[in-house]
Short mmCIF file of C-alpha atoms in Angstrom, two decimals:
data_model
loop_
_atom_site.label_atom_id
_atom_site.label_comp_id
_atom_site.label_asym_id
_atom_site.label_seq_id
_atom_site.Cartn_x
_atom_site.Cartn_y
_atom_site.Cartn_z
CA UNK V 1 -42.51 -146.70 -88.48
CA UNK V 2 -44.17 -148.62 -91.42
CA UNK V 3 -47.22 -146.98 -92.35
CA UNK V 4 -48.90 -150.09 -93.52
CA UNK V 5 -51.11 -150.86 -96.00
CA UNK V 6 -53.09 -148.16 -98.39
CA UNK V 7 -56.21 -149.31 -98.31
CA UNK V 8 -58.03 -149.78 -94.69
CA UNK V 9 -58.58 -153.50 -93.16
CA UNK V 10 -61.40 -153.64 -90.47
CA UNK V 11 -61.89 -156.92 -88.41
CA UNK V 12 -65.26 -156.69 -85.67
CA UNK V 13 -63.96 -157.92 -82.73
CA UNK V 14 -66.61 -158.81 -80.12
CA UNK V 15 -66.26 -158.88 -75.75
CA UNK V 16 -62.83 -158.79 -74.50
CA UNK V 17 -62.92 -162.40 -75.57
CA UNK V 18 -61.80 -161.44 -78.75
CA UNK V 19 -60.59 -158.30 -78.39
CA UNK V 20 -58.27 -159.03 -75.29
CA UNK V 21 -56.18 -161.27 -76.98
CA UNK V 22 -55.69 -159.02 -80.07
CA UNK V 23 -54.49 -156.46 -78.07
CA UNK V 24 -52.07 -158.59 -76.46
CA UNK V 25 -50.69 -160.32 -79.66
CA UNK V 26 -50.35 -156.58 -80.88
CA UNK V 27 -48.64 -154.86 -77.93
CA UNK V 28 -45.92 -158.43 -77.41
CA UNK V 29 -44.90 -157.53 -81.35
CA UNK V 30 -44.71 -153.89 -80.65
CA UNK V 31 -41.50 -152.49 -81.74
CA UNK V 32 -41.62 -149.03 -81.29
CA UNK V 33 -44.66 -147.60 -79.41
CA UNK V 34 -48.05 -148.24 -77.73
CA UNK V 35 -50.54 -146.18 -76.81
CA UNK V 36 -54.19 -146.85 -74.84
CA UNK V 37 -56.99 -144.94 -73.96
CA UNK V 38 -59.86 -146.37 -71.81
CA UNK V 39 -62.46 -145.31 -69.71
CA UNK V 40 -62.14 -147.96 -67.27
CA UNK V 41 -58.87 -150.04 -66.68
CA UNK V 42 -59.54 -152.91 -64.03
CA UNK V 43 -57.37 -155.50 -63.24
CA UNK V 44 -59.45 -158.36 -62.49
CA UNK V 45 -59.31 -161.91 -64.94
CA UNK V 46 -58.23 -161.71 -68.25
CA UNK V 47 -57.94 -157.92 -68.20
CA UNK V 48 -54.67 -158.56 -66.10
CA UNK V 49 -53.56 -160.24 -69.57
CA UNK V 50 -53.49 -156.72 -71.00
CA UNK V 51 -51.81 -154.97 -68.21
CA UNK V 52 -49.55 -157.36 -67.69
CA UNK V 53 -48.57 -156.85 -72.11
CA UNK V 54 -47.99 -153.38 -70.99
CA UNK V 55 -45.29 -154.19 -68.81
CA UNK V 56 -43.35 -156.87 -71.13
CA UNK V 57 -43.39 -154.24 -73.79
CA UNK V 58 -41.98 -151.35 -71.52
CA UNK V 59 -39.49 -153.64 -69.73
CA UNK V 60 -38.46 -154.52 -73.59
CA UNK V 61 -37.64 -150.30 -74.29
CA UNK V 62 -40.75 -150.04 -76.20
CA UNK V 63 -42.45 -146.63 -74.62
CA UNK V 64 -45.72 -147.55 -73.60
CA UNK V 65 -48.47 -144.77 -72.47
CA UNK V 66 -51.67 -145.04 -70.89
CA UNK V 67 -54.73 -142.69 -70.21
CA UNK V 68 -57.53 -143.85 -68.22
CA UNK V 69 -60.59 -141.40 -67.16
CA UNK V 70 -60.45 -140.12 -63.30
CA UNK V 71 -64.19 -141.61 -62.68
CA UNK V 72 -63.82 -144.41 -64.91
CA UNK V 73 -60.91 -145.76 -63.26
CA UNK V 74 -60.62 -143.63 -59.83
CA UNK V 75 -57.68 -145.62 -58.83
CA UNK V 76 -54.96 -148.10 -59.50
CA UNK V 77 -53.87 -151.28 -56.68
CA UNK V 78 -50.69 -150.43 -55.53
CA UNK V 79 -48.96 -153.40 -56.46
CA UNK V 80 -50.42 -152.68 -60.42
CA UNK V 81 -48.38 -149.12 -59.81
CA UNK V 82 -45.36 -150.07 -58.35
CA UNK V 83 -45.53 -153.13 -61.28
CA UNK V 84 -46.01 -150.63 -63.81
CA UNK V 85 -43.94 -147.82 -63.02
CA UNK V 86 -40.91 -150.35 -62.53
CA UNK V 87 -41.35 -151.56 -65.98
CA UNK V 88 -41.33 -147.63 -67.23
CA UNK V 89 -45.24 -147.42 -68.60
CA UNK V 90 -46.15 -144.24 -68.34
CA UNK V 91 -49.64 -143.70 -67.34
CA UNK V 92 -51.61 -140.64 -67.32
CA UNK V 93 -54.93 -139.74 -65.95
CA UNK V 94 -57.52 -137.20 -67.66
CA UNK V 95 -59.54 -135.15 -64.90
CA UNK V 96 -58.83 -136.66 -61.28
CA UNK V 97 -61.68 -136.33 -59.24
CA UNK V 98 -61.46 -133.43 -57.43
CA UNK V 99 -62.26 -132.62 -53.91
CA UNK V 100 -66.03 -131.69 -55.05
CA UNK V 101 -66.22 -134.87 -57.08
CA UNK V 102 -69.28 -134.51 -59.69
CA UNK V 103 -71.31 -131.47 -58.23
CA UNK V 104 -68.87 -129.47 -60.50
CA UNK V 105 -70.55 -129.51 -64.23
CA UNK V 106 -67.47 -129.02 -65.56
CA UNK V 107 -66.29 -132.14 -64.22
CA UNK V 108 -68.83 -134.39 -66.35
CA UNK V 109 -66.30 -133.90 -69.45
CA UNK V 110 -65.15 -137.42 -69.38
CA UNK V 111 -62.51 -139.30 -71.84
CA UNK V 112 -65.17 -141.96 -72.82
CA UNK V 113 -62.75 -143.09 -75.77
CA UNK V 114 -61.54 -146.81 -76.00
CA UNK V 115 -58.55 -146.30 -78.33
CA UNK V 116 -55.18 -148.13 -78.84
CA UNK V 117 -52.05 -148.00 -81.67
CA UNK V 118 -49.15 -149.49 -81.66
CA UNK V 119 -46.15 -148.98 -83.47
CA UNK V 120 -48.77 -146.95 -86.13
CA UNK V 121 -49.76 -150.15 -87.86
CA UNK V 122 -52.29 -151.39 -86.39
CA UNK V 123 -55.08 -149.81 -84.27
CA UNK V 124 -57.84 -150.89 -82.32
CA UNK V 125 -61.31 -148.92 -81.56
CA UNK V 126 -64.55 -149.12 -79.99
CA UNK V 127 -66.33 -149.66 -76.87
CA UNK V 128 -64.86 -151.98 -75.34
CA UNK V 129 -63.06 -151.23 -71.66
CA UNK V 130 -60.03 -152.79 -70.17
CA UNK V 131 -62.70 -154.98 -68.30
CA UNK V 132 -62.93 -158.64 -68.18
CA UNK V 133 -66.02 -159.58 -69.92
CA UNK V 134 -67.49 -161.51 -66.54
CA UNK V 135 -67.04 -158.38 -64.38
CA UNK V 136 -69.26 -155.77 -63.81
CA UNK V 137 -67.57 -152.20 -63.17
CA UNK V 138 -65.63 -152.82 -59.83
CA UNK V 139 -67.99 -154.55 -57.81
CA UNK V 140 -66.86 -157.40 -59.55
CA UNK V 141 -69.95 -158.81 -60.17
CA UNK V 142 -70.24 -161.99 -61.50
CA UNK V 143 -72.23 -162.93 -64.62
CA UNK V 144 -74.01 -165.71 -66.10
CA UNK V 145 -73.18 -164.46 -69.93
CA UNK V 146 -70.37 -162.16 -71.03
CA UNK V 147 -70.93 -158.85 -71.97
CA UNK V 148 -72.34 -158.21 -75.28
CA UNK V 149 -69.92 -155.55 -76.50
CA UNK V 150 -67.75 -154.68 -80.17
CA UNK V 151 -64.43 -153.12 -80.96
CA UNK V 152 -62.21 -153.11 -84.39
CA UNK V 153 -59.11 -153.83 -85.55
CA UNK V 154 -57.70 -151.29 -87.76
CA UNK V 155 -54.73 -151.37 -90.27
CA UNK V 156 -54.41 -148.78 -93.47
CA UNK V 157 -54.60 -145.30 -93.19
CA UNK V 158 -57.10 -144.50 -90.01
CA UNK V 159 -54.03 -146.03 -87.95
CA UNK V 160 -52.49 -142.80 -88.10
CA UNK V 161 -55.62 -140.84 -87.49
CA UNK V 162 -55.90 -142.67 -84.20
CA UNK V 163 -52.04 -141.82 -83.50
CA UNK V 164 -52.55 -138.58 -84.04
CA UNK V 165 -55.77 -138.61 -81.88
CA UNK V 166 -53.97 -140.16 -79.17
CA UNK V 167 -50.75 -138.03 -79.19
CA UNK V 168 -52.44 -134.91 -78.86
CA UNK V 169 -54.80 -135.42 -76.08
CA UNK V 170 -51.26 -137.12 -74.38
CA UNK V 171 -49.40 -133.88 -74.92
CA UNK V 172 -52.36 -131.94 -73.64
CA UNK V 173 -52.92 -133.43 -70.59
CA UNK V 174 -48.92 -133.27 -70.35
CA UNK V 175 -49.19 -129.80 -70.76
CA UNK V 176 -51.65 -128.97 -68.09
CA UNK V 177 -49.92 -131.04 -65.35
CA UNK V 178 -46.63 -128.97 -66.03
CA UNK V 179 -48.43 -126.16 -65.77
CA UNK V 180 -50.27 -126.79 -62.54
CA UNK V 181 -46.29 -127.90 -61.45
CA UNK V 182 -45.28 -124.48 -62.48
CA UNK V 183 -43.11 -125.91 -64.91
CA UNK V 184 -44.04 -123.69 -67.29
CA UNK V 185 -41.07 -124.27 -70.01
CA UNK V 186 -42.09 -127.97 -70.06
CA UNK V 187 -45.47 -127.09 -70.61
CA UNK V 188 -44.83 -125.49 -73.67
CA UNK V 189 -43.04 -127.75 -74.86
CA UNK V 190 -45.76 -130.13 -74.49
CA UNK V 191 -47.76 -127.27 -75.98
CA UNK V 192 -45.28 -127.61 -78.95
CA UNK V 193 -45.69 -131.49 -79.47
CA UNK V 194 -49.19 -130.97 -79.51
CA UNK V 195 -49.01 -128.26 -82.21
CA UNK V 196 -46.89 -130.63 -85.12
CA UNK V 197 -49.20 -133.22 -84.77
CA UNK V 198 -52.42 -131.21 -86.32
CA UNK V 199 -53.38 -132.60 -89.42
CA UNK V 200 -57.02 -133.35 -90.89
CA UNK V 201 -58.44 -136.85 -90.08
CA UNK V 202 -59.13 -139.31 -93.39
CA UNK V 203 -61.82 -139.08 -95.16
CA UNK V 204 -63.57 -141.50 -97.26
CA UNK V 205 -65.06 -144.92 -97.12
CA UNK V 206 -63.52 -145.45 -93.87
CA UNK V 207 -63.30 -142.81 -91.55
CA UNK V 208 -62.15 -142.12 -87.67
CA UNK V 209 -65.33 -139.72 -86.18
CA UNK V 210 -64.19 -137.85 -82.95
CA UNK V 211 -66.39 -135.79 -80.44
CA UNK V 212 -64.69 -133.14 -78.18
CA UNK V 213 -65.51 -129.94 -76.76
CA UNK V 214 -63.37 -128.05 -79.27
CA UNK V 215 -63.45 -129.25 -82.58
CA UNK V 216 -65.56 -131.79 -82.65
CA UNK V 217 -68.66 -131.28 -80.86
CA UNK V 218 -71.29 -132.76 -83.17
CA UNK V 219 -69.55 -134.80 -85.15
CA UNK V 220 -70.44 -138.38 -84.43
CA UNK V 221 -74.58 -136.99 -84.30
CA UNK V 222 -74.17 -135.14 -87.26
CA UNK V 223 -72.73 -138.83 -89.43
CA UNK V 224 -76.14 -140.65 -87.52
CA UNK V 225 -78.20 -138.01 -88.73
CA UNK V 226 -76.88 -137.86 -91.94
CA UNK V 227 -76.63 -142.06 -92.64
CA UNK V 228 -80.76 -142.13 -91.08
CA UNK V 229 -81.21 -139.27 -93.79
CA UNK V 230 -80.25 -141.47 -96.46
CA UNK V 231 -81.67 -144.64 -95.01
CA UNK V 232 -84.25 -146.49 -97.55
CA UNK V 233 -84.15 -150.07 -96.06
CA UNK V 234 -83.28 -151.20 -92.67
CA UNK V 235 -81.86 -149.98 -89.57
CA UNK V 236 -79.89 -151.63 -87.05
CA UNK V 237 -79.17 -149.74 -83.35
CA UNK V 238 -77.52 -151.44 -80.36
CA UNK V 239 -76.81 -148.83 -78.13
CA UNK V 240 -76.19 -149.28 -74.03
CA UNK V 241 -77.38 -146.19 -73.29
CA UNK V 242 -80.22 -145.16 -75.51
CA UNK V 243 -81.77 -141.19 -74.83
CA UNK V 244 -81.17 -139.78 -78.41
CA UNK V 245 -82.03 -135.90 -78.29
CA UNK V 246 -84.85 -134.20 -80.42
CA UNK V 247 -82.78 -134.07 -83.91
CA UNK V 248 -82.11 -137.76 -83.58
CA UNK V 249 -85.85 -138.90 -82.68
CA UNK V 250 -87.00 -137.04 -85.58
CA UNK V 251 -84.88 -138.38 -87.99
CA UNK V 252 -85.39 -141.73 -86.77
CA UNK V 253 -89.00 -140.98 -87.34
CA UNK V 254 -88.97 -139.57 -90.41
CA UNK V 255 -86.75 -143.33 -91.49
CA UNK V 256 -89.98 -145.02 -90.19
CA UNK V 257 -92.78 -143.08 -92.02
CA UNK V 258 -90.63 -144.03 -94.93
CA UNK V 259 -90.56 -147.47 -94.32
CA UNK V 260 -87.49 -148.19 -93.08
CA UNK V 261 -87.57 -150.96 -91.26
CA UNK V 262 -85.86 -150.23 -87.92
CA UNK V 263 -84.83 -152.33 -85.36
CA UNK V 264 -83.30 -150.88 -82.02
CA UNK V 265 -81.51 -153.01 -79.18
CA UNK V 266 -80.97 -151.58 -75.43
CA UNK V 267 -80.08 -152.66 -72.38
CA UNK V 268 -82.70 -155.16 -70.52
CA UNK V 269 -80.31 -156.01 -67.39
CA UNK V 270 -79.26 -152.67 -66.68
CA UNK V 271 -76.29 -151.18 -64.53
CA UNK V 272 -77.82 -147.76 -64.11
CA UNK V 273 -81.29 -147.57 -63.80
CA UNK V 274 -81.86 -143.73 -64.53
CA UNK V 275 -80.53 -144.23 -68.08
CA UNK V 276 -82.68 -147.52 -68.26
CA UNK V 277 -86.08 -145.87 -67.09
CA UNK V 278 -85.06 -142.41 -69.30
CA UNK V 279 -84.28 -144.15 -72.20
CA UNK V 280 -87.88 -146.28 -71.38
CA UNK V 281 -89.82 -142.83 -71.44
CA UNK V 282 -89.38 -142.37 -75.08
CA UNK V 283 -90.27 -145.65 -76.09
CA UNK V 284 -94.52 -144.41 -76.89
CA UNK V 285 -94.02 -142.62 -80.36
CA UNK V 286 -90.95 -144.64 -81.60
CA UNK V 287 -93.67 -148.20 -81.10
CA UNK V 288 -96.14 -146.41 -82.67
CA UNK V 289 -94.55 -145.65 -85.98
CA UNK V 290 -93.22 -149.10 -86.59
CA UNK V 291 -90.22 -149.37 -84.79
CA UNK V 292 -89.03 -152.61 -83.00
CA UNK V 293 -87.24 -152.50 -79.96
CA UNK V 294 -85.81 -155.12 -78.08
CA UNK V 295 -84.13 -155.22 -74.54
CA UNK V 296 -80.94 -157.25 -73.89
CA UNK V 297 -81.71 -159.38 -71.39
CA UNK V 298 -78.98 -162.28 -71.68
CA UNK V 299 -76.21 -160.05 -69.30
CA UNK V 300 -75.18 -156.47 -69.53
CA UNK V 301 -74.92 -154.62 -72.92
CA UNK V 302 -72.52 -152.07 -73.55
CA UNK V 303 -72.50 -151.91 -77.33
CA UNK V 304 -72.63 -148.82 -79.36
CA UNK V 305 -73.22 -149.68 -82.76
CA UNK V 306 -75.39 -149.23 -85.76
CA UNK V 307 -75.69 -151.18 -89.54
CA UNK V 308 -77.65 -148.97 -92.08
CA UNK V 309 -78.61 -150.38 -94.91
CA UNK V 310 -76.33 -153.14 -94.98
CA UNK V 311 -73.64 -150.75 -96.22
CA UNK V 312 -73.04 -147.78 -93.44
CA UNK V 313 -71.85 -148.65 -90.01
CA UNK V 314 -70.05 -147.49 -87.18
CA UNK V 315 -68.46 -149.46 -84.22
CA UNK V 316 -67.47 -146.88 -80.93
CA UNK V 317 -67.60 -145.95 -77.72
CA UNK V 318 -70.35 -142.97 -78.38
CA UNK V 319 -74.14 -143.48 -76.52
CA UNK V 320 -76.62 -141.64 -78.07
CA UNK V 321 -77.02 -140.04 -74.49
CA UNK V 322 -76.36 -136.69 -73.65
CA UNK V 323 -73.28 -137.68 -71.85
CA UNK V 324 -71.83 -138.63 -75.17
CA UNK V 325 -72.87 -136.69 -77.60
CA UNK V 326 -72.67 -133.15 -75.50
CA UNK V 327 -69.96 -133.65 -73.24
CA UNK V 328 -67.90 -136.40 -73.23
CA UNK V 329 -64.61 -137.16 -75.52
CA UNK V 330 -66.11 -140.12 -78.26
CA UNK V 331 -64.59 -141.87 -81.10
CA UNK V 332 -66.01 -144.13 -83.31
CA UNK V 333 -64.92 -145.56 -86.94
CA UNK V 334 -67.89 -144.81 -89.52
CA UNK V 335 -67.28 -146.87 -92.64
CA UNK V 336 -68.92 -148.21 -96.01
CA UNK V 337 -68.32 -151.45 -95.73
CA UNK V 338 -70.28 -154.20 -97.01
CA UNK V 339 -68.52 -156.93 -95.22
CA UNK V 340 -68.30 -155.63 -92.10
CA UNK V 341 -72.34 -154.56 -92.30
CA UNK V 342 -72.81 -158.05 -92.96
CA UNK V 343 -70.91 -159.28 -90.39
CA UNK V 344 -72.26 -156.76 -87.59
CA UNK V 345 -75.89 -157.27 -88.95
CA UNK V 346 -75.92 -161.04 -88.48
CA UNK V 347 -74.50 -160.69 -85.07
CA UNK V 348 -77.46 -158.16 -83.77
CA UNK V 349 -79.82 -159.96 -85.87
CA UNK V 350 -78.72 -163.41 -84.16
CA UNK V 351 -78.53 -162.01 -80.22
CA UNK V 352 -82.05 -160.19 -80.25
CA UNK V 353 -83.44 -164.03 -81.57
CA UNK V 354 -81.06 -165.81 -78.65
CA UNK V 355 -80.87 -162.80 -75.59
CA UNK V 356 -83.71 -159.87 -76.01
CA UNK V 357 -86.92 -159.38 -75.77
CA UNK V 358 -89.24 -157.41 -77.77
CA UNK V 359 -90.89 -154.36 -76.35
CA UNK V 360 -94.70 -154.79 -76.97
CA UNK V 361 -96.24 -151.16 -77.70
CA UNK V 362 -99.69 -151.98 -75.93
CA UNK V 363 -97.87 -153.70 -72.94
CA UNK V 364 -95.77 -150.54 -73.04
CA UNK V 365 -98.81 -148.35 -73.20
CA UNK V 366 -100.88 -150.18 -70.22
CA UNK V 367 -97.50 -150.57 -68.23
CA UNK V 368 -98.53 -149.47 -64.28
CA UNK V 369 -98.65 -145.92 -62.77
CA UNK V 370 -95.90 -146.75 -60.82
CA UNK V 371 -93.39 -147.90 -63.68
CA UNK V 372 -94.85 -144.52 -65.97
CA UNK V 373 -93.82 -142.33 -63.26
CA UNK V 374 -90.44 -143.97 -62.50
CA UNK V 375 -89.79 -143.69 -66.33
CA UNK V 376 -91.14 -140.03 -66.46
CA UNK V 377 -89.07 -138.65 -63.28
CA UNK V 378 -85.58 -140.15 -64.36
CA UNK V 379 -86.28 -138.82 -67.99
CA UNK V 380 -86.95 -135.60 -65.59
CA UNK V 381 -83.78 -135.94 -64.24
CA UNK V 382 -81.49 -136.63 -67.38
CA UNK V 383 -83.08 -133.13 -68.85
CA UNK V 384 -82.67 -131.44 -65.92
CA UNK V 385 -78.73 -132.31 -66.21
CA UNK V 386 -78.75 -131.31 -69.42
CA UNK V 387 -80.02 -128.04 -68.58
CA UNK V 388 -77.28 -127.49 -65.59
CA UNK V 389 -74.63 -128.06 -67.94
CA UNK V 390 -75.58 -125.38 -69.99
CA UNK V 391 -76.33 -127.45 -72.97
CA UNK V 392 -79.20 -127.52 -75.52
CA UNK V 393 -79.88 -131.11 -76.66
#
């Protein structure tokens, strides 16, 4: 396989608008191999287009494999199977739900990445599910506005960090089904295939940032923490599902008692209201020290990105939320890039003017008893998940 070029090439690629058809034109050239990760894979409007790539690339030879998440995407239509499995794409699914569902903790370690490569030359990351842009999970909810939501396109040498990503947690799962199967040989051999592929991810300018439950556990907070640190201008934060823990709201803070000027953009037409009302709770002492925060009110937001000083920036699939940064399995591409800052900061800068509104700190302050409490319990509840799983956040 070519390893392509030397140097990395980003392109922001925003809704499945853009990012559907990239994936497409990518997976109809492939040659050799594709692989996808996503949370959730539906098959409703134009996210058909990408199944439906799948299975012209494996009828063509190419081998084709797909993970999807056991809650994100709980099950596949039986004609999509049959389809599928006919054309040889091999699909794969991390966790099942089991017969106890979620009251396991355990079971809350979800594959939250969004992560595709084919033929290791070009490679595509961020948060973006295999969901058409005018659905809403699988109630297929129709909306007014598409959802506001970012990916990349990678080419240069993070392609192969996200192959190597990819082919692991394939051989893993691989491994554990053979060994549930009692086929123990295979799953060493799986074992095996997992084992050549180690290698440490690229560092540098450009960078692929994983969180796991092995390795990798506070990776992606650690690079927010560290790029706030730094932070002597302006901040930019769209993030779907906003309850940063205590090392994040201090540092954010800290930014703002600086002077930073810090602008943060969450979801205003929510899908979950727990993580709506939580995140609401910790609005008070991030108003009073200066920083603006606006709720997405256009359609659903499911971004998770952040511009720093119109130089740092990262485009993923990671909340700040506990479910992402303590349990779940993240990615996200952290770069120095000046152009793509640019790019993402006009973007943010032009949909809180066009779709948000801005949190007021006294209307926030006087809000009713009713709406404090509502905030207060489900903050009540996210920490008292926290605290069942056993982690400190």
């Amino acid at each position: 396989m070519n390893s392509g070029p030397t140097t990395a090439q980003i392109t922001l690629l925003e809704g499945s608008r853009e990012f559907f058809p990239a994936l497409v034109q990518a997976m109809d050239g492939a040659r050799h191999e594709i692989h996808l990760e996503t949370y959730i894979f539906d098959f409703n409007g134009s996210a058909a287009d990408v199944a439906q790539a799948l299975e012209r690339a494996a009828r063509r030879g190419v081998p084709t494999c797909v993970v999807v998440d056991g809650v994100g995407t709980p099950h596949v239509p039986l004609a999509w199977q049959q389809r599928l499995a006919l054309a040889g794409v091999q699909w794969q699914t991390f966790e099942p739900v089991a017969p106890l569902g979620l009251l396991v903790p355990s079971r809350w370690r979800r594959l939250h990445r969004k992560l595709c490569v084919v033929d290791g030359e070009v490679a595509f990351c961020g948060g973006i599910n295999v969901l058409d842009d005018f659905h809403e999970g699988h109630d297929k909810a129709t909306m007014r506005h598409p959802r506001l939501d970012f990916a990349v396109r990678l080419k240069g040498p993070l392609v192969a960090d996200v192959r190597q990503t990819m082919r692991q947690l394939w051989w893993r799962i691989q491994a554990v089904r053979d060994w549930r199967e009692s086929k123990l040989s295979a799953a060493v051999d799986a074992l095996k295939e997992v084992a050549t592929d180690r290698q440490r991810l690229t560092t540098g300018r450009w960078r692929l940032v994983l969180r796991d439950n092995l390795r990798h556990r506070t990776r992606i907070e650690r690079h927010y923490l560290h790029a706030l640190g730094r932070a002597r201008n302006e901040v930019w934060i769209a993030n779907a599902y906003f309850y940063p823990g205590a090392r994040l709201r201090r540092a954010l803070l800290a930014a703002a008692q600086r002077g930073v000027r810090i602008t943060i953009l969450v979801q205003g037409h929510y899908d979950h209201v727990v993580p709506y009302r939580a995140a609401r709770h910790l609005y008070g002492p991030l108003l009073a020290a200066g920083v603006c925060i606006y709720e997405y009110h256009a359609s659903f937001m499911h971004a998770k990105v952040a511009v720093i000083d119109a130089q740092w920036v990262t485009v993923g699939s990671s909340n700040l939320d506990p479910l992402s940064l303590l349990l779940a399995r993240e990615a996200n591409v952290v770069a120095r890039d000046p152009e793509l800052a640019r790019v993402l900061k006009l973007r943010l800068a032009q949909v809180v003017q066009e779709g948000a509104r801005q949190v007021q700190a006294l209307d926030h302050a006087h809000r009713g008893w009713v709406e404090s409490a509502l905030d207060a319990i489900s903050a009540g509840l996210l920490r008292l998940a926290i605290f069942i799983s056993g982690k400190r956040y």
